[in-house]
Short mmCIF file of C-alpha atoms in Angstrom, two decimals:
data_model
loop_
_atom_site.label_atom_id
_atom_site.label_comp_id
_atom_site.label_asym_id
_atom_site.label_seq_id
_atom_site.Cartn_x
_atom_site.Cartn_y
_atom_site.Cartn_z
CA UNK A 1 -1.00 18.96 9.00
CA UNK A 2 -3.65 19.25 12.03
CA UNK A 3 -6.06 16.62 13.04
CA UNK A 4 -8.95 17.74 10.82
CA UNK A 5 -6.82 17.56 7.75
CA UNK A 6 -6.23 13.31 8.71
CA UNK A 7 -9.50 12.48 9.48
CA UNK A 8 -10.50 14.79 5.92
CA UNK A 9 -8.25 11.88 4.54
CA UNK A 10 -9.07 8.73 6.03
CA UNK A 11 -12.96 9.62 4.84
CA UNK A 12 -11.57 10.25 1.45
CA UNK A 13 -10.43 6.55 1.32
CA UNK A 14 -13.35 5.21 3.65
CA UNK A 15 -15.36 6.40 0.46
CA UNK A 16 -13.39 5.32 -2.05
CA UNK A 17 -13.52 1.63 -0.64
CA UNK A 18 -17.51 2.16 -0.79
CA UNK A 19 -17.27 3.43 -4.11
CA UNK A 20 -15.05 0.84 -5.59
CA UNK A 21 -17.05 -2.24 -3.70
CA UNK A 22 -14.26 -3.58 -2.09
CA UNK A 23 -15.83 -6.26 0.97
CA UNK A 24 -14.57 -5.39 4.33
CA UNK A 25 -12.30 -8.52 4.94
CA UNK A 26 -12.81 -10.01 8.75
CA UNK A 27 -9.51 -10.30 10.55
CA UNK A 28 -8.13 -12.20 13.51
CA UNK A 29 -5.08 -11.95 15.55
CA UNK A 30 -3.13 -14.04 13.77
CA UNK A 31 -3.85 -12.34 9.97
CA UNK A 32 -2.92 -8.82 11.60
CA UNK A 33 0.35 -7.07 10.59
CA UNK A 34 2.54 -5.70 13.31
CA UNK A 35 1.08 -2.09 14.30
CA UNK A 36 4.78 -0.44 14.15
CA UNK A 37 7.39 -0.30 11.33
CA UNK A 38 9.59 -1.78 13.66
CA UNK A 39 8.15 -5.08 14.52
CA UNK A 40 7.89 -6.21 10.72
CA UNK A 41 10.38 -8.78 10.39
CA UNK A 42 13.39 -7.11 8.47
CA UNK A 43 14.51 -7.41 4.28
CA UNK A 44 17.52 -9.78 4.19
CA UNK A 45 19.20 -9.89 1.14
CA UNK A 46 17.39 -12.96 -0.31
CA UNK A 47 14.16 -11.85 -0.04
CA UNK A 48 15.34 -9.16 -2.76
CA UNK A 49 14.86 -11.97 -5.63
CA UNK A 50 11.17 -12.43 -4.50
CA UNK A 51 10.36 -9.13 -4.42
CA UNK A 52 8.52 -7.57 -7.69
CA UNK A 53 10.68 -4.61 -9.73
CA UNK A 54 7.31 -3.70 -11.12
CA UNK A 55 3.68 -3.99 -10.69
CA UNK A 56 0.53 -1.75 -11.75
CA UNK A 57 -3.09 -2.66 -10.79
CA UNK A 58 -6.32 -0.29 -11.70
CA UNK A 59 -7.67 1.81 -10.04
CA UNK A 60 -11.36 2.90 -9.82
CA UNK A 61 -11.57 5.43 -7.09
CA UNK A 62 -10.28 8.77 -6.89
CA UNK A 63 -7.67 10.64 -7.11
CA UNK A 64 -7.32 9.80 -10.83
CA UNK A 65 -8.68 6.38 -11.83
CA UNK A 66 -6.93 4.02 -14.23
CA UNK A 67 -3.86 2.62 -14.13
CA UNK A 68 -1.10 3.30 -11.48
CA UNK A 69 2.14 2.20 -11.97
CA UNK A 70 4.61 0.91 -9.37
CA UNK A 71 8.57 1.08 -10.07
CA UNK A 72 11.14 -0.25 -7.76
CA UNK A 73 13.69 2.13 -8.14
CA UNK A 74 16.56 1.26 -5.74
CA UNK A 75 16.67 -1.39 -2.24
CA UNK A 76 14.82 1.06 0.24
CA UNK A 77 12.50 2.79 -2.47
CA UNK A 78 9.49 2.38 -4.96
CA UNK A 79 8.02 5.09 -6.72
CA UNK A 80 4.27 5.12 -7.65
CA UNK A 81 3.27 6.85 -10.94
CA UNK A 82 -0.73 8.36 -11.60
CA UNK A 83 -2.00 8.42 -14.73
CA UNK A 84 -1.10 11.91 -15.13
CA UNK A 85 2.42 11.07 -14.48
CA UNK A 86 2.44 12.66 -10.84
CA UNK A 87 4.50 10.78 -8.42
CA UNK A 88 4.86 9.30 -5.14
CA UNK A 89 7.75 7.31 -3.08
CA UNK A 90 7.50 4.84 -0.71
CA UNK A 91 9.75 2.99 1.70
CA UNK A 92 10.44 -0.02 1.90
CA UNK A 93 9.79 -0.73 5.67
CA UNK A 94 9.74 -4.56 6.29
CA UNK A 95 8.41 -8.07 5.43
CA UNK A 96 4.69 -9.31 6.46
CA UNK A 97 2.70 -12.42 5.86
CA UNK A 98 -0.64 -10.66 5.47
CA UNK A 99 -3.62 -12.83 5.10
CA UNK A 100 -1.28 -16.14 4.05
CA UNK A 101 0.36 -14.14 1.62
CA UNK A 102 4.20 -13.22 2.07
CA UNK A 103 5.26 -9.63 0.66
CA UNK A 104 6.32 -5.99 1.23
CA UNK A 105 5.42 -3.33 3.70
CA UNK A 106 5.80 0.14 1.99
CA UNK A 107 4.92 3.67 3.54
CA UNK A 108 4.05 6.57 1.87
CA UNK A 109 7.17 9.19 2.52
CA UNK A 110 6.99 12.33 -0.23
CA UNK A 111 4.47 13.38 -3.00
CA UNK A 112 1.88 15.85 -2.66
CA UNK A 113 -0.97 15.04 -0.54
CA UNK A 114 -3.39 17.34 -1.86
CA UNK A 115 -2.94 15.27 -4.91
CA UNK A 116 -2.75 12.06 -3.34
CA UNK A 117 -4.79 12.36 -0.77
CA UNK A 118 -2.75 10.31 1.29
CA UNK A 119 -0.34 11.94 3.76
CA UNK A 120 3.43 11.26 3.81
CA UNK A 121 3.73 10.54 7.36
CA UNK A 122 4.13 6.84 7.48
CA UNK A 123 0.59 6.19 8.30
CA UNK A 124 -0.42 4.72 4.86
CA UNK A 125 0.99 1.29 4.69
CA UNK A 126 0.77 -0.78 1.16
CA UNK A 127 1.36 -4.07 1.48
CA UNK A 128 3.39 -5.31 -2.18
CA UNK A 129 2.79 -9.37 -2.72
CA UNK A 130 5.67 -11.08 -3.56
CA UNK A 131 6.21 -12.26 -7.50
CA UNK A 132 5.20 -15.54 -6.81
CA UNK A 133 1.96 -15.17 -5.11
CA UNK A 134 -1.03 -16.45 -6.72
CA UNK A 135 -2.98 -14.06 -6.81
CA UNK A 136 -0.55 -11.29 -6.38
CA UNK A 137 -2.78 -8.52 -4.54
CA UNK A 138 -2.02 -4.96 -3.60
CA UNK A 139 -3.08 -4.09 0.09
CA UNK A 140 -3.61 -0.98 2.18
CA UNK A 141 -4.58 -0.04 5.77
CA UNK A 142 -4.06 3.00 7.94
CA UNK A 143 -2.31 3.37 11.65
CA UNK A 144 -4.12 6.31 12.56
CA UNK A 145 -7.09 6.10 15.03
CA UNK A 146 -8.98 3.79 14.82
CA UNK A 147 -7.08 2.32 12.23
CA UNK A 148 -7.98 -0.23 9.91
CA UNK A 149 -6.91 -3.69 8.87
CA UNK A 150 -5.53 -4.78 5.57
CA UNK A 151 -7.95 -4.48 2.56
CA UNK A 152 -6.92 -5.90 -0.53
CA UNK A 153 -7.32 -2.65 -3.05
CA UNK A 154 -6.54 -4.49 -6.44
CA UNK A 155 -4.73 -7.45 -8.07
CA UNK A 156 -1.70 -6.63 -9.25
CA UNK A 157 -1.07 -7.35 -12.91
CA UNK A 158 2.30 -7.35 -15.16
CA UNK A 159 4.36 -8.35 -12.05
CA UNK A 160 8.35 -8.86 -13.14
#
């Protein structure tokens, strides 16, 4: 995918935070996430008790509003489901405390980004709240230049 095609995406999403009326949330060094997969602190076996098996949350912007469903499906995997059934799966990269809030780093690794609008490079992280958090919030941010930080994108609701 060239360069055009990423920034083509990263507007797509810039506008659907407008649309939805999500605040910009300010950040400091200490609230920021690790930049690389690498340097989020690793899942020890544990942490697999706090971590939800499912989740949805609504969604407002495009592609497809409504309701999008998120499935744990093995230790390493999650699979997100659009309302039209279309599918996406993430990896389960690390562990993050994200604005005081302990949970799951997840990146985006196959479904069809024409679709998705989301690449499946890595560079779309989703932060997953653990079960216990009150309020359990979904988060997103990109790596690619300039990057963004964490944005909470929706509460997530049903959470077992």
């Amino acid at each position: 995918m060239n360069g055009s095609v990423h920034y083509f995406f990263r507007g797509v999403v810039a506008l659907m935070f407008l649309a939805s009326g999500l605040p910009a949330e300010d950040s400091s060094e200490a609230d920021q996430a690790p930049s690389k997969t690498s340097e989020f602190d690793p899942i020890q076996k544990e942490d697999y008790a706090k971590i939800p098996s499912f989740f949805y949350f609504d969604y407002k912007g495009d592609p497809q509003p409504g309701k999008r469903l998120w499935l744990r499906v093995d230790e390493r995997s999650w699979i997100e489901r659009y309302p039209n059934g279309l599918e996406s799966r993430f990896k389960m990269v690390g562990r993050a405390v994200i604005k005081g809030t302990t949970g799951t780093i997840v990146v985006k690794v196959e479904g069809n980004p024409a679709k998705t609008l989301v690449p499946n490079d890595g560079r779309f992280q989703c932060f997953i709240a653990d079960k216990e958090s009150i309020p359990p919030v979904f988060a997103i941010r990109w790596l690619m230049p300039p990057g963004m930080d964490w944005r909470g994108l929706a509460a997530m609701k049903c959470v077992h």
